[in-house]
Every structure is written in C-alpha cells, then in structure tokens.
C-alpha cells in the first residue's frame, strides 16, 4: 500500500539540464560530456557537492570546477555552468503531482544551490514556488548541508512524513540517487521522460495521472 510519493525536482518536474550541457559543449568545441564527467568525478566531495551543501561560495565553486574540469581534459568555468541549470517545468508532471497530492503524502528532496547562485527570473521563481507549495515537505541540500545520495536525507524525509519507506515511491533522474531509496525499501522510478515516468507512477499508485 502506497503512503507517499517522494520527488526529485530538477530533471523530474523540470526538463533535464543535460541537454543544455550538450549544447554548451558543442558551441564551445569542448569534449563531449565534460560537464557531466566533472560532476560525476569524486561526486561526494567535488566542487558541485560542496556548493550544493553551501560549504563554498560562488567564486570558490567557479575556480574549483574549472580546475576539476581541466584535470579531465578541458577547463570549464563553474560560473558558465550555472546558467545552464534552469530547466523548464513539465506541465504534465506538475499535473501528476497535483493528482497524487490529493491522495497521498508528498515530499521533495532536491540537491540545490545556495539562493541566488544562478540568478533569479521573478516569473519563473513564482511559478516554481507554487509547485513547491504542493508538497507536504521539502528538503533542500543547500539549506541543511546534506545532499543525495547520503542515506540520511531520505531517512529524514520518511521520518518527517511519518511513513514506512516500503510504502513509498521515489522518483529521480539519476541512478546514483535512486540506489539509497531502493535499499531502504522504496519503489523507485528513474525518470527518462515525462511520459515514461507517469506511466510507471500510474502503475505504482493505481491512479490515473493524465
């Protein structure tokens, strides 16, 4: 029996930034996937991890990311990567969230950046805030100094929602973030596309979500 559905935000409720990464690399003549490879290398302690836990400021992130990417073959400034992160909201996923929220508890666990790291666009910020308000509870890495895939962040969510992990569904676009949730007993969905994710979510919850 499902009690709660827990969501990642970027790449799940919004489009993936990976497409923007690819465009940037192609335009600049950079090695393919240099940004993703830099993010993935030493992913628990690299510049990205430290920035998402608000351990370093934007200037330090810019320099560290540049050094880490250079070590993998090409320098990419961290400050050039940040504007690529703003994906567009997927309206069909927001609709699915609304329908689920009417039946089950909902939570959001997001690895995010300190406030104003990307720069704000007021209209989008208000729209995102309206979506965030749909959740019963939101955990942001930059606010608590803890990020996925640390198992403690998932444990914190189920304790706050007062649910059994085995009665939860968790959605994320990154396999590394799904593993701890799965090991806790959650049903996991790797989001490749909105249509695929909604189909799997309908199967898991028994709800019509579109």
Short mmCIF file of N, CA, C and O in Angstrom, two decimals, residues 27-113:
data_model
loop_
_atom_site.label_atom_id
_atom_site.label_comp_id
_atom_site.label_asym_id
_atom_site.label_seq_id
_atom_site.Cartn_x
_atom_site.Cartn_y
_atom_site.Cartn_z
N UNK A 27 28.79 24.14 -28.80
CA UNK A 27 29.05 25.53 -29.21
C UNK A 27 30.48 25.97 -28.89
O UNK A 27 31.08 26.74 -29.64
N UNK A 28 31.03 25.47 -27.78
CA UNK A 28 32.36 25.88 -27.36
C UNK A 28 33.47 24.96 -27.88
O UNK A 28 34.65 25.20 -27.62
N UNK A 29 33.08 23.88 -28.58
CA UNK A 29 34.07 22.94 -29.07
C UNK A 29 34.75 22.16 -27.95
O UNK A 29 35.92 21.77 -28.06
N UNK A 30 34.02 21.91 -26.88
CA UNK A 30 34.55 21.18 -25.73
C UNK A 30 34.36 19.68 -25.90
O UNK A 30 33.50 19.23 -26.67
N UNK A 31 35.14 18.86 -25.19
CA UNK A 31 34.95 17.41 -25.25
C UNK A 31 33.53 17.05 -24.81
O UNK A 31 32.98 17.67 -23.90
N UNK A 32 32.98 16.04 -25.45
CA UNK A 32 31.62 15.62 -25.12
C UNK A 32 31.52 15.19 -23.66
O UNK A 32 32.40 14.51 -23.14
N UNK A 33 30.45 15.62 -23.02
CA UNK A 33 30.14 15.24 -21.63
C UNK A 33 31.16 15.70 -20.60
O UNK A 33 31.21 15.15 -19.49
N UNK A 34 31.96 16.71 -20.92
CA UNK A 34 32.96 17.18 -19.95
C UNK A 34 32.30 17.70 -18.67
O UNK A 34 32.81 17.50 -17.56
N UNK A 35 31.15 18.34 -18.79
CA UNK A 35 30.46 18.88 -17.61
C UNK A 35 29.94 17.74 -16.74
O UNK A 35 30.14 17.72 -15.52
N UNK A 36 29.28 16.77 -17.37
CA UNK A 36 28.73 15.65 -16.61
C UNK A 36 29.86 14.81 -15.99
O UNK A 36 29.72 14.32 -14.87
N UNK A 37 30.96 14.65 -16.72
CA UNK A 37 32.07 13.87 -16.17
C UNK A 37 32.70 14.59 -14.99
O UNK A 37 33.12 13.95 -14.02
N UNK A 38 32.77 15.90 -15.05
CA UNK A 38 33.30 16.68 -13.93
C UNK A 38 32.37 16.56 -12.72
O UNK A 38 32.82 16.41 -11.58
N UNK A 39 31.07 16.60 -12.97
CA UNK A 39 30.10 16.44 -11.88
C UNK A 39 30.21 15.07 -11.23
O UNK A 39 30.01 14.93 -10.02
N UNK A 40 30.48 14.05 -12.05
CA UNK A 40 30.47 12.67 -11.55
C UNK A 40 31.78 12.27 -10.87
O UNK A 40 31.78 11.39 -10.00
N UNK A 41 32.90 12.91 -11.23
CA UNK A 41 34.19 12.54 -10.64
C UNK A 41 34.23 12.97 -9.18
O UNK A 41 33.94 14.12 -8.85
N UNK A 42 34.54 12.03 -8.31
CA UNK A 42 34.62 12.31 -6.87
C UNK A 42 33.34 13.00 -6.40
O UNK A 42 33.38 14.02 -5.70
N UNK A 43 32.20 12.43 -6.77
CA UNK A 43 30.92 13.13 -6.65
C UNK A 43 30.48 13.41 -5.21
O UNK A 43 29.56 14.20 -4.98
N UNK A 44 31.12 12.80 -4.23
CA UNK A 44 30.74 13.07 -2.84
C UNK A 44 31.50 14.26 -2.25
O UNK A 44 31.08 14.82 -1.24
N UNK A 45 32.62 14.65 -2.90
CA UNK A 45 33.47 15.68 -2.31
C UNK A 45 33.91 16.75 -3.30
O UNK A 45 34.74 17.60 -2.97
N UNK A 46 33.40 16.72 -4.52
CA UNK A 46 33.88 17.67 -5.52
C UNK A 46 33.24 19.06 -5.34
O UNK A 46 32.48 19.30 -4.40
N UNK A 47 33.59 19.98 -6.25
CA UNK A 47 33.08 21.34 -6.14
C UNK A 47 31.56 21.38 -6.12
O UNK A 47 30.94 22.13 -5.36
N UNK A 48 30.95 20.55 -6.97
CA UNK A 48 29.50 20.51 -7.05
C UNK A 48 28.89 20.10 -5.72
O UNK A 48 27.93 20.72 -5.23
N UNK A 49 29.43 19.05 -5.12
CA UNK A 49 28.92 18.56 -3.83
C UNK A 49 29.04 19.63 -2.76
O UNK A 49 28.11 19.86 -1.97
N UNK A 50 30.18 20.29 -2.72
CA UNK A 50 30.39 21.33 -1.70
C UNK A 50 29.46 22.51 -1.90
O UNK A 50 28.95 23.09 -0.94
N UNK A 51 29.20 22.86 -3.15
CA UNK A 51 28.33 24.01 -3.44
C UNK A 51 26.89 23.68 -3.08
O UNK A 51 26.16 24.52 -2.53
N UNK A 52 26.45 22.45 -3.38
CA UNK A 52 25.08 22.05 -3.07
C UNK A 52 24.83 21.94 -1.56
O UNK A 52 23.68 21.98 -1.13
N UNK A 53 25.89 21.79 -0.80
CA UNK A 53 25.76 21.78 0.66
C UNK A 53 26.08 23.14 1.27
O UNK A 53 26.18 23.28 2.49
N UNK A 54 26.26 24.15 0.40
CA UNK A 54 26.56 25.52 0.83
C UNK A 54 27.83 25.61 1.66
O UNK A 54 27.95 26.44 2.56
N UNK A 55 28.81 24.76 1.32
CA UNK A 55 30.09 24.77 2.03
C UNK A 55 31.07 25.78 1.42
O UNK A 55 32.03 26.18 2.07
N UNK A 56 30.83 26.16 0.16
CA UNK A 56 31.70 27.12 -0.52
C UNK A 56 30.85 28.18 -1.20
O UNK A 56 29.66 27.97 -1.46
N UNK A 57 31.46 29.34 -1.49
CA UNK A 57 30.72 30.40 -2.16
C UNK A 57 30.88 30.26 -3.68
O UNK A 57 31.60 29.39 -4.18
N UNK A 58 30.20 31.14 -4.41
CA UNK A 58 30.15 31.02 -5.86
C UNK A 58 31.52 31.22 -6.50
O UNK A 58 31.86 30.55 -7.49
N UNK A 59 32.35 32.11 -5.94
CA UNK A 59 33.68 32.33 -6.51
C UNK A 59 34.57 31.10 -6.35
O UNK A 59 35.31 30.73 -7.26
N UNK A 60 34.48 30.46 -5.18
CA UNK A 60 35.27 29.24 -4.95
C UNK A 60 34.79 28.11 -5.85
O UNK A 60 35.59 27.36 -6.42
N UNK A 61 33.46 28.01 -6.00
CA UNK A 61 32.92 26.99 -6.90
C UNK A 61 33.42 27.19 -8.33
O UNK A 61 33.83 26.25 -9.00
N UNK A 62 33.40 28.43 -8.77
CA UNK A 62 33.85 28.76 -10.13
C UNK A 62 35.27 28.26 -10.37
O UNK A 62 35.56 27.60 -11.38
N UNK A 63 36.15 28.54 -9.43
CA UNK A 63 37.56 28.17 -9.58
C UNK A 63 37.78 26.67 -9.43
O UNK A 63 38.55 26.06 -10.19
N UNK A 64 37.12 26.05 -8.46
CA UNK A 64 37.29 24.61 -8.23
C UNK A 64 36.78 23.79 -9.41
O UNK A 64 37.41 22.83 -9.84
N UNK A 65 35.60 24.20 -9.93
CA UNK A 65 35.04 23.47 -11.07
C UNK A 65 35.97 23.59 -12.28
O UNK A 65 36.17 22.62 -13.02
N UNK A 66 36.55 24.77 -12.46
CA UNK A 66 37.48 24.97 -13.57
C UNK A 66 38.68 24.05 -13.44
O UNK A 66 39.12 23.43 -14.43
N UNK A 67 39.21 23.92 -12.24
CA UNK A 67 40.37 23.05 -12.01
C UNK A 67 40.01 21.58 -12.22
O UNK A 67 40.78 20.81 -12.82
N UNK A 68 38.85 21.19 -11.72
CA UNK A 68 38.43 19.79 -11.85
C UNK A 68 38.17 19.40 -13.30
O UNK A 68 38.53 18.31 -13.75
N UNK A 69 37.54 20.31 -14.05
CA UNK A 69 37.26 20.01 -15.46
C UNK A 69 38.56 20.00 -16.27
O UNK A 69 38.73 19.16 -17.17
N UNK A 70 39.48 20.90 -15.95
CA UNK A 70 40.77 20.93 -16.65
C UNK A 70 41.52 19.62 -16.46
O UNK A 70 42.15 19.10 -17.39
N UNK A 71 41.42 19.05 -15.26
CA UNK A 71 42.08 17.77 -14.97
C UNK A 71 41.51 16.64 -15.82
O UNK A 71 42.17 15.63 -16.06
N UNK A 72 40.27 16.85 -16.31
CA UNK A 72 39.63 15.82 -17.15
C UNK A 72 39.74 16.14 -18.64
O UNK A 72 39.18 15.43 -19.47
N UNK A 73 40.43 17.25 -18.97
CA UNK A 73 40.70 17.50 -20.38
C UNK A 73 40.38 18.86 -20.93
O UNK A 73 40.86 19.23 -22.00
N UNK A 74 39.55 19.65 -20.24
CA UNK A 74 39.21 20.98 -20.76
C UNK A 74 38.66 21.84 -19.63
O UNK A 74 37.82 21.38 -18.85
N UNK A 75 39.11 23.09 -19.57
CA UNK A 75 38.64 23.97 -18.49
C UNK A 75 37.26 24.52 -18.80
O UNK A 75 37.02 25.08 -19.87
N UNK A 76 36.36 24.34 -17.85
CA UNK A 76 35.02 24.94 -17.92
C UNK A 76 34.83 25.69 -16.61
O UNK A 76 34.95 25.12 -15.53
N UNK A 77 34.54 26.99 -16.70
CA UNK A 77 34.32 27.78 -15.50
C UNK A 77 32.99 27.39 -14.86
O UNK A 77 31.97 27.22 -15.55
N UNK A 78 33.00 27.25 -13.55
CA UNK A 78 31.77 26.93 -12.85
C UNK A 78 30.69 27.96 -13.08
O UNK A 78 29.50 27.64 -13.19
N UNK A 79 31.09 29.23 -13.19
CA UNK A 79 30.11 30.31 -13.40
C UNK A 79 29.42 30.20 -14.76
O UNK A 79 28.32 30.72 -14.94
N UNK A 80 30.06 29.52 -15.73
CA UNK A 80 29.44 29.33 -17.04
C UNK A 80 28.43 28.18 -17.03
O UNK A 80 27.54 28.11 -17.87
N UNK A 81 28.59 27.28 -16.07
CA UNK A 81 27.70 26.12 -15.99
C UNK A 81 26.37 26.49 -15.31
O UNK A 81 25.31 26.00 -15.70
N UNK A 82 26.43 27.37 -14.33
CA UNK A 82 25.24 27.68 -13.53
C UNK A 82 24.03 28.13 -14.35
O UNK A 82 22.92 27.67 -14.10
N UNK A 83 24.19 29.01 -15.37
CA UNK A 83 23.01 29.43 -16.15
C UNK A 83 22.37 28.29 -16.95
O UNK A 83 21.24 28.43 -17.42
N UNK A 84 23.09 27.18 -17.10
CA UNK A 84 22.57 26.05 -17.88
C UNK A 84 21.60 25.19 -17.08
O UNK A 84 20.97 24.29 -17.63
N UNK A 85 21.48 25.46 -15.79
CA UNK A 85 20.73 24.57 -14.90
C UNK A 85 19.23 24.81 -14.87
O UNK A 85 18.49 23.97 -14.38
N UNK A 86 18.78 25.95 -15.39
CA UNK A 86 17.37 26.28 -15.26
C UNK A 86 16.52 25.58 -16.31
O UNK A 86 16.31 26.10 -17.39
N UNK A 87 16.05 24.39 -15.97
CA UNK A 87 15.17 23.66 -16.87
C UNK A 87 13.77 24.25 -16.86
O UNK A 87 13.43 25.07 -16.00
N UNK A 88 12.95 23.85 -17.81
CA UNK A 88 11.56 24.30 -17.87
C UNK A 88 10.66 23.32 -17.14
O UNK A 88 10.86 22.10 -17.22
N UNK A 89 9.67 23.83 -16.43
CA UNK A 89 8.72 22.95 -15.75
C UNK A 89 7.97 22.10 -16.78
O UNK A 89 7.62 22.57 -17.86
N UNK A 90 7.76 20.84 -16.41
CA UNK A 90 6.99 19.92 -17.25
C UNK A 90 5.55 19.93 -16.76
O UNK A 90 5.24 19.37 -15.70
N UNK A 91 4.62 20.57 -17.50
CA UNK A 91 3.25 20.71 -17.01
C UNK A 91 2.57 19.38 -16.73
O UNK A 91 1.78 19.27 -15.79
N UNK A 92 2.87 18.34 -17.52
CA UNK A 92 2.24 17.04 -17.30
C UNK A 92 2.71 16.40 -15.99
O UNK A 92 1.95 15.70 -15.30
N UNK A 93 3.96 16.68 -15.59
CA UNK A 93 4.46 16.16 -14.32
C UNK A 93 3.86 16.95 -13.15
O UNK A 93 3.56 16.37 -12.09
N UNK A 94 3.68 18.24 -13.34
CA UNK A 94 3.04 19.05 -12.29
C UNK A 94 1.59 18.59 -12.09
O UNK A 94 1.11 18.48 -10.96
N UNK A 95 0.91 18.27 -13.18
CA UNK A 95 -0.46 17.75 -13.08
C UNK A 95 -0.49 16.42 -12.34
O UNK A 95 -1.37 16.19 -11.48
N UNK A 96 0.46 15.55 -12.64
CA UNK A 96 0.55 14.26 -11.93
C UNK A 96 0.78 14.48 -10.45
O UNK A 96 0.18 13.81 -9.60
N UNK A 97 1.65 15.43 -10.12
CA UNK A 97 1.92 15.76 -8.71
C UNK A 97 0.64 16.21 -8.02
O UNK A 97 0.34 15.80 -6.89
N UNK A 98 -0.13 17.07 -8.67
CA UNK A 98 -1.37 17.57 -8.07
C UNK A 98 -2.34 16.44 -7.78
O UNK A 98 -2.97 16.39 -6.71
N UNK A 99 -2.46 15.49 -8.72
CA UNK A 99 -3.39 14.37 -8.53
C UNK A 99 -2.91 13.44 -7.42
O UNK A 99 -3.72 12.92 -6.64
N UNK A 100 -1.62 13.23 -7.36
CA UNK A 100 -1.06 12.39 -6.30
C UNK A 100 -1.21 13.06 -4.95
O UNK A 100 -1.54 12.41 -3.94
N UNK A 101 -1.00 14.36 -4.91
CA UNK A 101 -1.09 15.11 -3.66
C UNK A 101 -2.49 15.05 -3.05
O UNK A 101 -2.66 15.19 -1.84
N UNK A 102 -3.49 14.82 -3.89
CA UNK A 102 -4.86 14.73 -3.40
C UNK A 102 -5.13 13.39 -2.71
O UNK A 102 -6.10 13.25 -1.94
N UNK A 103 -4.26 12.40 -2.95
CA UNK A 103 -4.49 11.04 -2.43
C UNK A 103 -3.43 10.58 -1.43
O UNK A 103 -3.72 9.81 -0.52
N UNK A 104 -2.19 11.02 -1.64
CA UNK A 104 -1.08 10.53 -0.83
C UNK A 104 -0.27 11.69 -0.25
O UNK A 104 -0.38 12.83 -0.71
N UNK A 105 0.58 11.38 0.73
CA UNK A 105 1.54 12.36 1.19
C UNK A 105 2.59 12.56 0.10
O UNK A 105 2.88 11.62 -0.66
N UNK A 106 3.15 13.75 0.03
CA UNK A 106 4.17 14.02 -0.98
C UNK A 106 5.35 14.75 -0.36
O UNK A 106 5.19 15.56 0.56
N UNK A 107 6.54 14.47 -0.88
CA UNK A 107 7.75 15.14 -0.43
C UNK A 107 8.66 15.41 -1.60
O UNK A 107 8.53 14.79 -2.67
N UNK A 108 9.57 16.36 -1.42
CA UNK A 108 10.56 16.67 -2.46
C UNK A 108 11.93 16.73 -1.80
O UNK A 108 12.12 17.44 -0.81
N UNK A 109 12.87 15.96 -2.35
CA UNK A 109 14.26 16.00 -1.91
C UNK A 109 15.08 16.52 -3.08
O UNK A 109 15.18 15.87 -4.12
N UNK A 110 15.63 17.72 -2.93
CA UNK A 110 16.36 18.31 -4.05
C UNK A 110 17.77 18.73 -3.66
O UNK A 110 17.97 19.37 -2.63
N UNK A 111 18.73 18.28 -4.46
CA UNK A 111 20.08 18.82 -4.35
C UNK A 111 20.06 20.14 -5.09
O UNK A 111 19.95 20.18 -6.32
N UNK A 112 20.13 21.23 -4.34
CA UNK A 112 20.04 22.54 -5.00
C UNK A 112 21.22 23.42 -4.59
O UNK A 112 22.11 22.98 -3.85
N UNK A 113 21.23 24.63 -5.09
CA UNK A 113 22.33 25.55 -4.86
C UNK A 113 21.91 26.66 -3.93
O UNK A 113 20.71 26.95 -3.79
#
